[in-house]
Structures are given as structure tokens and as C-alpha cells.
Amino acid sequence: MPPMSSIPQCAREERRRAVSHDGGEGCNLYGTLEVARVTGTLTLAPVSLVHAPKSLLALALPTSRQQATEPGRFNVTHQIKKLSFGRDFPGQQSPLDGAWTHSPGGAAVARYFLKVVPTTYEFLSGEALHSSQYSTTQHFKELGPDSALTPSVQFTFELTPLRVSKREERGGSLLVFLTRSAAVIGGLFTVAGIVDSAWYHSSRHLIKMRQGKAA
């Protein structure tokens, strides 16, 4: 088989990738993925379309026949706009939304370890929404020019056996507010009466002691 550089189409593709890297061009990735309820890893890594076999699987996964210089030019600097498990519910906070990771050396491996907690949110109407929340820790490792590892961004997720339930509740009515306010005011008057009584009896006791000493 002749060298790839001697094939015009391959040579043009190589020049196009070089221009894209020099210009700081990046990619926007979005979509949904259905996963099983077991521990798994989602990996985003570069693929050499020139050297990959002609199959859909090879286009989606890194190939071992990448040029040695290609991984060193792949900068894993990235920003996560949004990452969630399941549908959003009121008050949900995802720690990786808007997260920014900069790779000053270019090639690196960025790993996120996610603890996913199944969550059920029940609305006032009685409708239940089954979703998930997660917490995360991050590991970042820069790769040298001789590293055998492929630059990538990895998300390793693990589902916990626990489940969190949240429920919407109506606020108290005006009658409940007035009842609670009356209870608070009554408590204040009771405490004030106790303090006043103690002060009165203490003052009378002191006056009697002084009168006894004067006599």
C-alpha cells in the first residue's frame, strides 16, 4: 500500500486538520445517551479518519493507527454547558453545568467521576417525575509527547442504591398564619409576665432585708 502522503485526498485532509488546529477550531457536541443502571464510562477522544478502517465503529472509537503527532495536537480544553441524568425538575442543580477546564499543555486526560442518585420529584398535582442528581470529583493529567495514552475527556458514572424523594407542598393559609402569630405573641406575653413577677418578688425581698438590718 502506498504511503498516505502520496494520496491526494489524504494529503488534503492532513492539511485541512493542520489548519484547523492552528486556528484554534473546536467542536460542539450535544445529544442524549441511554445508559444501563450500572457503572459505565463515556469517553470523548480524537479519531483519525484517514487511518481508520471504513466502518461506523471505527469512526466512533479511537484507532490504534493514529499518527504519533496527532494526539499531541489535540487540546482537551473544554466547557460543559450542561450535563444531566434524566429530566430537569424545579430547584435542580447540576455541578458540571458551565464547568470550564483549561489544558495549558494541550494533550491531556480529563476524568470526571460522577455519583448519580436517583431522585423522585412529586408535584402538587400528584404527578411524579423520576430523574437523578449527581455529585462529581475531577482528575486531570497532562500528557507528554511520548505518552501512549490518548487525549480524552471521560465521564465515569456510578449509580447509588439510595433514592431521594422531593415533594411540593402548599404554603400555609391566612388562618394558619394568624394562629401561629397569636401563639408567638402569647408566648412573649407569658415570658414577660414571668420575668416581671420574678423581678417584683426579688425587689420586695431585698426591701425586707434592708428594713430588717435597719431595725
Coordinates of N, CA and C in Angstrom, one line a residue:
M1 N 0.9 -1.2 0.0 CA 0.0 0.0 0.0 C 0.9 1.2 0.0
P2 N 0.6 2.2 -0.9 CA 1.5 3.4 -0.9 C 1.3 4.3 0.3
P3 N 2.3 5.1 0.7 CA 2.2 6.0 1.8 C 1.0 6.9 1.7
M4 N 0.4 7.3 2.9 CA -0.8 8.1 2.9 C -0.5 9.5 2.3
S5 N 0.7 10.0 2.5 CA 1.1 11.3 2.0 C 1.1 11.4 0.5
S6 N 1.2 10.2 -0.2 CA 1.2 10.2 -1.7 C -0.2 10.2 -2.3
I7 N -1.3 10.0 -1.4 CA -2.6 10.0 -1.9 C -3.2 11.4 -1.8
P8 N -3.6 12.0 -2.9 CA -4.1 13.5 -2.8 C -5.2 13.7 -1.8
Q9 N -6.1 12.9 -1.8 CA -7.2 13.1 -0.8 C -6.7 13.1 0.6
C10 N -5.8 12.1 1.0 CA -5.3 12.0 2.3 C -4.4 13.2 2.6
A11 N -3.7 13.7 1.6 CA -2.8 14.9 1.9 C -3.7 16.1 2.1
R12 N -4.8 16.3 1.4 CA -5.6 17.4 1.6 C -6.3 17.4 3.0
E13 N -6.7 16.2 3.4 CA -7.3 16.0 4.7 C -6.3 16.4 5.8
E14 N -5.0 16.0 5.6 CA -4.0 16.3 6.6 C -3.7 17.8 6.7
R15 N -3.7 18.4 5.6 CA -3.5 19.9 5.6 C -4.7 20.6 6.2
R16 N -5.9 20.1 5.9 CA -7.1 20.7 6.5 C -7.1 20.6 8.0
R17 N -6.7 19.4 8.6 CA -6.7 19.3 10.0 C -5.6 20.2 10.6
A18 N -4.5 20.3 9.9 CA -3.4 21.2 10.4 C -3.9 22.6 10.5
V19 N -4.6 23.1 9.5 CA -5.1 24.5 9.5 C -6.1 24.6 10.6
S20 N -7.0 23.6 10.8 CA -8.0 23.7 11.9 C -7.3 23.8 13.3
H21 N -6.3 23.0 13.5 CA -5.6 23.0 14.8 C -4.9 24.4 15.0
D22 N -4.3 24.9 14.0 CA -3.6 26.2 14.1 C -4.6 27.3 14.4
G23 N -5.8 27.2 13.8 CA -6.7 28.3 14.0 C -7.5 28.2 15.3
G24 N -7.3 27.2 16.1 CA -8.0 27.1 17.4 C -9.4 26.6 17.2
E25 N -9.7 25.9 16.1 CA -11.0 25.4 15.9 C -11.4 24.3 16.9
G26 N -12.7 24.3 17.3 CA -13.1 23.3 18.3 C -14.4 22.7 17.8
C27 N -15.0 21.9 18.6 CA -16.2 21.1 18.3 C -17.3 21.4 19.3
N28 N -18.5 21.3 18.9 CA -19.7 21.4 19.8 C -20.4 20.0 19.8
L29 N -20.4 19.4 20.9 CA -21.0 18.1 21.0 C -22.3 18.2 21.9
Y30 N -23.4 17.6 21.4 CA -24.6 17.6 22.1 C -25.4 16.4 21.8
G31 N -26.3 16.0 22.6 CA -27.2 14.9 22.4 C -27.6 14.2 23.7
T32 N -28.3 13.1 23.5 CA -28.7 12.3 24.7 C -28.2 10.8 24.5
L33 N -28.0 10.2 25.6 CA -27.5 8.8 25.6 C -28.2 8.0 26.6
E34 N -28.7 6.8 26.2 CA -29.4 5.9 27.1 C -28.4 4.9 27.7
V35 N -28.3 4.9 29.0 CA -27.4 4.0 29.7 C -28.1 3.1 30.6
A36 N -27.4 2.0 30.9 CA -28.0 1.0 31.8 C -27.7 1.4 33.2
R37 N -28.4 0.9 34.2 CA -28.2 1.3 35.6 C -27.1 0.5 36.2
V38 N -25.9 0.6 35.6 CA -24.7 0.1 36.1 C -23.6 1.1 35.9
T39 N -22.4 0.8 36.5 CA -21.3 1.7 36.4 C -20.8 1.7 34.9
G40 N -20.5 2.9 34.4 CA -20.1 2.9 33.0 C -19.2 4.2 32.8
T41 N -18.6 4.3 31.6 CA -17.8 5.4 31.2 C -18.1 5.9 29.8
L42 N -18.3 7.2 29.7 CA -18.5 7.9 28.4 C -17.2 8.6 28.1
T43 N -16.5 8.2 27.0 CA -15.2 8.7 26.6 C -15.3 9.5 25.3
L44 N -14.8 10.8 25.3 CA -14.7 11.6 24.1 C -13.2 11.7 23.8
A45 N -12.8 11.2 22.6 CA -11.4 11.2 22.2 C -11.3 11.4 20.7
P46 N -10.1 11.9 20.2 CA -9.9 12.1 18.8 C -9.9 10.8 18.0
V47 N -10.3 10.9 16.7 CA -10.3 9.8 15.8 C -9.6 10.2 14.5
S48 N -8.7 9.4 14.0 CA -8.1 9.7 12.7 C -8.9 9.1 11.6
L49 N -9.7 9.9 10.9 CA -10.5 9.4 9.8 C -9.6 8.9 8.6
V50 N -8.4 9.4 8.5 CA -7.6 9.0 7.4 C -7.1 7.5 7.6
H51 N -6.8 7.2 8.8 CA -6.2 5.9 9.0 C -7.2 4.9 9.6
A52 N -8.4 5.3 9.9 CA -9.4 4.4 10.4 C -9.9 3.5 9.3
P53 N -10.3 2.2 9.6 CA -11.0 1.4 8.7 C -12.3 1.9 8.3
K54 N -12.8 1.5 7.2 CA -14.1 2.1 6.7 C -15.2 1.3 7.4
S55 N -15.5 1.7 8.6 CA -16.7 1.2 9.4 C -17.2 2.2 10.3
L56 N -18.5 2.2 10.6 CA -19.0 3.2 11.5 C -18.4 3.1 12.9
L57 N -18.1 1.9 13.4 CA -17.5 1.7 14.7 C -16.1 2.4 14.7
A58 N -15.4 2.3 13.7 CA -14.0 2.9 13.7 C -14.2 4.5 13.7
L59 N -15.2 5.0 13.1 CA -15.4 6.4 13.2 C -15.8 6.9 14.5
A60 N -16.3 6.1 15.4 CA -16.8 6.5 16.7 C -15.8 6.2 17.8
L61 N -14.8 5.3 17.5 CA -13.8 5.0 18.5 C -12.4 5.3 18.1
P62 N -11.5 5.6 19.0 CA -10.1 5.9 18.6 C -9.5 4.7 18.0
T63 N -8.6 4.9 17.0 CA -7.9 3.8 16.4 C -6.5 3.7 16.8
S64 N -5.9 2.6 16.9 CA -4.5 2.4 17.3 C -3.5 2.8 16.2
R65 N -4.0 3.1 15.0 CA -3.1 3.5 14.0 C -3.1 5.0 13.7
Q66 N -3.3 5.8 14.8 CA -3.2 7.2 14.6 C -1.7 7.6 14.5
Q67 N -1.5 8.7 13.8 CA -0.1 9.2 13.7 C 0.3 9.6 15.1
A68 N 1.6 9.5 15.4 CA 2.2 9.8 16.7 C 2.0 11.3 17.0
T69 N 2.0 12.2 16.0 CA 1.9 13.6 16.2 C 0.5 14.1 16.5
E70 N -0.5 13.3 16.1 CA -1.9 13.7 16.2 C -2.4 13.9 17.7
P71 N -2.1 13.0 18.6 CA -2.6 13.2 20.0 C -2.0 14.5 20.6
G72 N -0.7 14.8 20.3 CA -0.1 15.9 20.8 C -0.7 17.2 20.4
R73 N -1.5 17.2 19.3 CA -2.1 18.4 18.8 C -3.6 18.6 19.3
F74 N -4.0 17.5 20.0 CA -5.4 17.6 20.4 C -5.5 18.2 21.8
N75 N -6.1 19.4 21.8 CA -6.2 20.1 23.1 C -7.5 19.8 23.7
V76 N -7.5 19.3 25.0 CA -8.7 18.9 25.6 C -9.4 20.0 26.4
T77 N -9.0 21.3 26.2 CA -9.7 22.4 26.9 C -11.1 22.3 26.5
H78 N -12.0 22.4 27.4 CA -13.4 22.2 27.1 C -14.3 23.0 28.2
Q79 N -15.5 23.2 27.8 CA -16.5 23.8 28.7 C -17.8 22.9 28.6
I80 N -18.3 22.5 29.7 CA -19.5 21.7 29.8 C -20.7 22.6 30.0
K81 N -21.5 22.8 28.9 CA -22.6 23.7 29.0 C -23.7 23.1 29.9
K82 N -24.0 21.8 29.7 CA -25.0 21.2 30.6 C -24.8 19.7 30.5
L83 N -24.9 19.0 31.7 CA -24.8 17.6 31.8 C -25.8 17.2 32.9
S84 N -26.7 16.3 32.5 CA -27.7 15.9 33.5 C -28.1 14.5 33.2
F85 N -28.7 13.8 34.2 CA -29.2 12.5 34.1 C -30.7 12.5 34.3
G86 N -31.4 12.3 33.2 CA -32.9 12.4 33.3 C -33.4 13.8 33.1
R87 N -34.7 14.0 33.2 CA -35.3 15.3 33.0 C -35.0 16.2 34.2
D88 N -35.0 17.5 33.9 CA -34.8 18.5 35.0 C -36.1 18.7 35.8
F89 N -35.9 19.0 37.1 CA -37.0 19.3 38.0 C -36.8 20.6 38.7
P90 N -37.8 21.3 39.3 CA -37.6 22.6 39.9 C -36.5 22.5 41.0
G91 N -35.6 23.5 41.0 CA -34.6 23.5 42.0 C -33.4 22.6 41.8
Q92 N -33.3 21.9 40.7 CA -32.2 21.0 40.4 C -31.0 21.8 40.1
Q93 N -29.8 21.3 40.7 CA -28.5 21.9 40.5 C -27.6 20.9 40.0
S94 N -27.0 21.0 38.9 CA -26.0 20.1 38.3 C -24.6 20.7 38.5
P95 N -23.7 20.1 39.2 CA -22.4 20.7 39.5 C -21.5 21.0 38.3
L96 N -21.7 20.2 37.2 CA -20.9 20.4 36.0 C -21.4 21.4 35.0
D97 N -22.6 21.9 35.2 CA -23.2 22.9 34.3 C -22.4 24.2 34.3
G98 N -21.8 24.5 33.1 CA -21.0 25.7 33.0 C -19.5 25.5 33.4
A99 N -19.2 24.2 33.7 CA -17.8 24.0 34.2 C -16.8 24.2 33.0
W100 N -15.7 24.8 33.3 CA -14.6 25.1 32.3 C -13.3 24.5 32.8
T101 N -12.7 23.7 31.9 CA -11.4 23.1 32.2 C -10.4 23.5 31.1
H102 N -9.3 24.1 31.5 CA -8.3 24.5 30.5 C -7.1 23.6 30.6
S103 N -6.6 23.2 29.4 CA -5.4 22.4 29.3 C -4.3 23.2 28.7
P104 N -3.4 23.7 29.6 CA -2.3 24.6 29.0 C -1.3 23.9 28.2
G105 N -1.1 22.6 28.4 CA -0.2 21.8 27.6 C -0.8 21.2 26.4
G106 N -2.1 21.3 26.2 CA -2.7 20.7 25.0 C -3.3 19.3 25.3
A107 N -2.5 18.3 25.0 CA -2.9 16.9 25.2 C -3.0 16.6 26.7
A108 N -4.1 15.9 27.1 CA -4.3 15.6 28.5 C -5.5 14.6 28.6
V109 N -5.6 14.1 29.8 CA -6.8 13.2 30.1 C -7.5 13.9 31.2
A110 N -8.8 14.3 30.9 CA -9.7 14.9 32.0 C -10.7 13.8 32.3
R111 N -10.8 13.4 33.6 CA -11.8 12.4 34.0 C -12.7 13.0 35.1
Y112 N -13.9 12.8 34.9 CA -15.0 13.2 35.9 C -15.6 11.9 36.5
F113 N -15.6 11.8 37.8 CA -16.2 10.7 38.5 C -17.5 11.2 39.1
L114 N -18.6 10.6 38.6 CA -20.0 11.0 39.0 C -20.7 10.0 39.9
K115 N -21.2 10.5 41.0 CA -22.0 9.7 41.8 C -23.5 10.1 41.6
V116 N -24.2 9.2 40.9 CA -25.6 9.5 40.5 C -26.6 9.0 41.5
V117 N -27.5 9.8 42.0 CA -28.5 9.5 43.0 C -29.9 9.6 42.3
P118 N -30.6 8.5 42.2 CA -32.0 8.5 41.6 C -32.9 9.4 42.5
T119 N -33.7 10.3 41.8 CA -34.5 11.2 42.5 C -35.9 11.2 42.0
T120 N -36.9 11.3 42.9 CA -38.3 11.3 42.5 C -38.8 12.7 43.0
Y121 N -39.4 13.5 42.1 CA -40.0 14.8 42.4 C -41.5 14.7 42.2
E122 N -42.2 15.0 43.3 CA -43.7 14.9 43.2 C -44.3 16.3 43.2
F123 N -45.1 16.6 42.2 CA -45.7 17.9 42.0 C -47.0 18.0 42.9
L124 N -47.5 19.2 43.0 CA -48.8 19.4 43.7 C -49.9 18.6 43.1
S125 N -49.9 18.4 41.8 CA -50.9 17.7 41.1 C -50.9 16.2 41.4
G126 N -49.8 15.8 42.0 CA -49.7 14.3 42.2 C -48.8 13.6 41.2
E127 N -48.5 14.3 40.1 CA -47.6 13.7 39.1 C -46.2 13.6 39.6
A128 N -45.6 12.5 39.4 CA -44.2 12.1 39.8 C -43.3 12.2 38.7
L129 N -42.1 12.8 38.9 CA -41.1 12.9 37.9 C -39.9 12.1 38.4
H130 N -39.5 11.1 37.6 CA -38.3 10.3 38.0 C -37.1 10.8 37.3
S131 N -36.1 11.3 38.0 CA -34.9 11.8 37.4 C -33.7 11.4 38.3
S132 N -32.6 12.2 38.2 CA -31.4 11.9 39.0 C -30.6 13.1 39.3
Q133 N -29.9 13.1 40.4 CA -28.9 14.1 40.7 C -27.6 13.5 40.8
Y134 N -26.5 14.3 40.8 CA -25.2 13.7 40.9 C -24.2 14.7 41.6
S135 N -23.2 14.1 42.2 CA -22.0 14.8 42.7 C -20.8 14.4 41.9
T136 N -19.7 15.2 41.9 CA -18.6 14.9 41.0 C -17.3 15.2 41.6
T137 N -16.3 14.5 41.2 CA -14.9 14.8 41.5 C -14.1 14.7 40.2
Q138 N -13.0 15.5 40.1 CA -12.3 15.6 38.8 C -10.9 15.2 38.9
H139 N -10.3 14.5 37.9 CA -8.9 14.2 37.8 C -8.4 14.7 36.5
F140 N -7.3 15.4 36.5 CA -6.7 15.9 35.3 C -5.2 15.5 35.2
K141 N -4.8 15.0 34.0 CA -3.4 14.6 33.8 C -3.0 15.0 32.5
E142 N -1.9 15.8 32.4 CA -1.3 16.3 31.2 C -0.5 15.1 30.6
L143 N -0.5 15.1 29.2 CA 0.2 14.0 28.5 C 1.4 14.6 27.8
G144 N 2.6 13.9 27.9 CA 3.8 14.3 27.2 C 3.8 13.8 25.8
P145 N 4.7 14.3 25.0 CA 4.8 13.9 23.6 C 5.0 12.4 23.4
D146 N 5.6 11.7 24.3 CA 5.9 10.3 24.2 C 4.8 9.4 24.9
S147 N 3.8 10.0 25.4 CA 2.8 9.3 26.2 C 2.0 8.3 25.2
A148 N 1.7 7.1 25.7 CA 1.0 6.1 25.0 C -0.5 6.3 25.1
L149 N -0.9 7.2 26.0 CA -2.4 7.4 26.3 C -3.0 8.3 25.2
T150 N -4.2 8.2 25.0 CA -4.9 9.0 24.0 C -5.6 10.2 24.7
P151 N -5.4 11.4 24.3 CA -6.1 12.5 25.0 C -7.6 12.3 24.9
S152 N -8.2 12.6 26.0 CA -9.7 12.3 26.1 C -10.3 13.1 27.2
V153 N -11.6 13.1 27.2 CA -12.5 13.6 28.3 C -13.4 12.5 28.6
Q154 N -13.3 12.0 29.9 CA -14.1 10.8 30.3 C -15.0 11.1 31.4
F155 N -16.2 10.6 31.4 CA -17.2 10.7 32.4 C -17.5 9.3 32.9
T156 N -17.1 9.0 34.1 CA -17.3 7.7 34.8 C -18.5 7.9 35.8
F157 N -19.6 7.2 35.6 CA -20.7 7.4 36.4 C -21.1 6.1 37.1
E158 N -21.5 6.3 38.4 CA -21.9 5.1 39.2 C -23.2 5.5 39.9
L159 N -24.2 4.6 39.8 CA -25.5 4.8 40.4 C -25.5 4.3 41.9
T160 N -26.0 5.1 42.8 CA -26.0 4.7 44.2 C -27.3 3.9 44.5
P161 N -27.3 3.1 45.5 CA -28.6 2.3 45.8 C -29.6 3.1 46.5
L162 N -29.3 4.4 46.9 CA -30.2 5.2 47.6 C -31.1 5.9 46.6
R163 N -32.2 6.4 47.1 CA -33.2 7.2 46.3 C -33.6 8.4 47.1
V164 N -33.7 9.6 46.5 CA -34.1 10.8 47.2 C -35.5 11.2 46.7
S165 N -36.4 11.5 47.6 CA -37.8 11.9 47.2 C -38.0 13.4 47.6
K166 N -38.5 14.1 46.7 CA -38.9 15.5 47.0 C -40.3 15.7 46.6
R167 N -41.0 16.6 47.4 CA -42.4 16.8 47.2 C -42.8 18.3 47.4
E168 N -43.6 18.8 46.5 CA -44.1 20.1 46.6 C -45.2 20.2 47.6
E169 N -45.2 21.3 48.4 CA -46.2 21.5 49.4 C -46.7 22.9 49.3
R170 N -48.0 23.1 49.6 CA -48.6 24.4 49.5 C -48.2 25.2 50.8
G171 N -48.1 26.5 50.6 CA -47.8 27.3 51.8 C -49.0 27.4 52.7
G172 N -48.8 27.8 54.0 CA -49.9 27.9 54.9 C -50.9 29.0 54.6
S173 N -52.2 28.8 55.0 CA -53.2 29.7 54.7 C -53.1 30.9 55.7
L174 N -54.0 31.9 55.5 CA -54.0 33.1 56.3 C -54.4 32.7 57.8
L175 N -55.3 31.8 57.9 CA -55.8 31.3 59.2 C -54.6 30.7 60.0
V176 N -53.8 29.9 59.3 CA -52.7 29.2 59.9 C -51.7 30.3 60.3
F177 N -51.4 31.3 59.5 CA -50.5 32.4 59.8 C -51.0 33.1 61.1
L178 N -52.3 33.5 61.1 CA -52.8 34.2 62.3 C -52.7 33.4 63.6
T179 N -52.9 32.1 63.4 CA -52.8 31.2 64.6 C -51.4 31.1 65.1
R180 N -50.4 31.0 64.2 CA -49.0 30.9 64.6 C -48.6 32.2 65.2
S181 N -49.1 33.4 64.6 CA -48.7 34.7 65.1 C -49.2 34.9 66.5
A182 N -50.5 34.4 66.8 CA -51.1 34.6 68.1 C -50.3 33.7 69.1
A183 N -49.9 32.5 68.7 CA -49.1 31.7 69.6 C -47.8 32.3 70.0
V184 N -47.2 32.9 69.0 CA -45.9 33.6 69.3 C -46.1 34.8 70.2
I185 N -47.1 35.6 69.9 CA -47.4 36.8 70.8 C -47.8 36.3 72.2
G186 N -48.6 35.3 72.3 CA -49.0 34.8 73.6 C -47.7 34.3 74.4
G187 N -46.8 33.6 73.7 CA -45.6 33.1 74.3 C -44.8 34.3 74.9
L188 N -44.7 35.4 74.1 CA -43.9 36.5 74.5 C -44.5 37.2 75.8
F189 N -45.9 37.3 75.8 CA -46.5 37.8 77.0 C -46.3 37.0 78.2
T190 N -46.4 35.6 78.0 CA -46.1 34.7 79.1 C -44.8 34.9 79.7
V191 N -43.8 34.9 78.8 CA -42.4 35.1 79.3 C -42.2 36.4 80.0
A192 N -42.8 37.5 79.4 CA -42.7 38.8 80.0 C -43.3 38.8 81.4
G193 N -44.5 38.1 81.6 CA -45.1 38.1 82.9 C -44.3 37.3 83.9
I194 N -43.6 36.2 83.5 CA -42.7 35.5 84.4 C -41.6 36.4 84.9
V195 N -41.0 37.1 83.9 CA -39.8 38.0 84.2 C -40.3 39.1 85.2
D196 N -41.5 39.7 84.9 CA -42.0 40.8 85.7 C -42.3 40.3 87.2
S197 N -42.9 39.1 87.3 CA -43.2 38.5 88.6 C -41.9 38.2 89.4
A198 N -40.9 37.7 88.7 CA -39.6 37.4 89.4 C -39.0 38.7 89.9
W199 N -39.0 39.7 89.0 CA -38.4 41.0 89.4 C -39.1 41.6 90.6
Y200 N -40.5 41.5 90.6 CA -41.3 42.1 91.7 C -41.0 41.4 93.0
H201 N -41.0 40.1 93.0 CA -40.7 39.4 94.3 C -39.3 39.5 94.8
S202 N -38.4 39.6 93.8 CA -37.0 39.9 94.3 C -36.8 41.2 94.9
S203 N -37.5 42.2 94.3 CA -37.4 43.6 94.9 C -38.0 43.7 96.2
R204 N -39.1 43.0 96.5 CA -39.8 43.0 97.8 C -38.9 42.3 98.8
H205 N -38.2 41.2 98.4 CA -37.4 40.5 99.3 C -36.2 41.4 99.7
L206 N -35.6 42.1 98.8 CA -34.5 43.0 99.1 C -34.9 44.1 100.0
I207 N -36.1 44.6 99.8 CA -36.5 45.7 100.7 C -36.7 45.2 102.1
K208 N -37.3 44.0 102.3 CA -37.5 43.5 103.6 C -36.1 43.2 104.3
M209 N -35.1 42.8 103.5 CA -33.8 42.5 104.1 C -33.2 43.8 104.6
R210 N -33.4 44.9 103.8 CA -32.8 46.2 104.2 C -33.5 46.7 105.5
Q211 N -34.8 46.6 105.5 CA -35.6 47.0 106.7 C -35.2 46.3 108.0
G212 N -35.0 45.0 107.8 CA -34.5 44.2 109.0 C -33.2 44.6 109.5
K213 N -32.2 44.9 108.6 CA -30.9 45.4 109.0 C -31.0 46.8 109.7
A214 N -31.9 47.7 109.2 CA -32.1 49.0 109.8 C -32.6 48.9 111.2
A215 N -33.5 48.0 111.4 CA -34.1 47.8 112.7 C -33.1 47.3 113.7

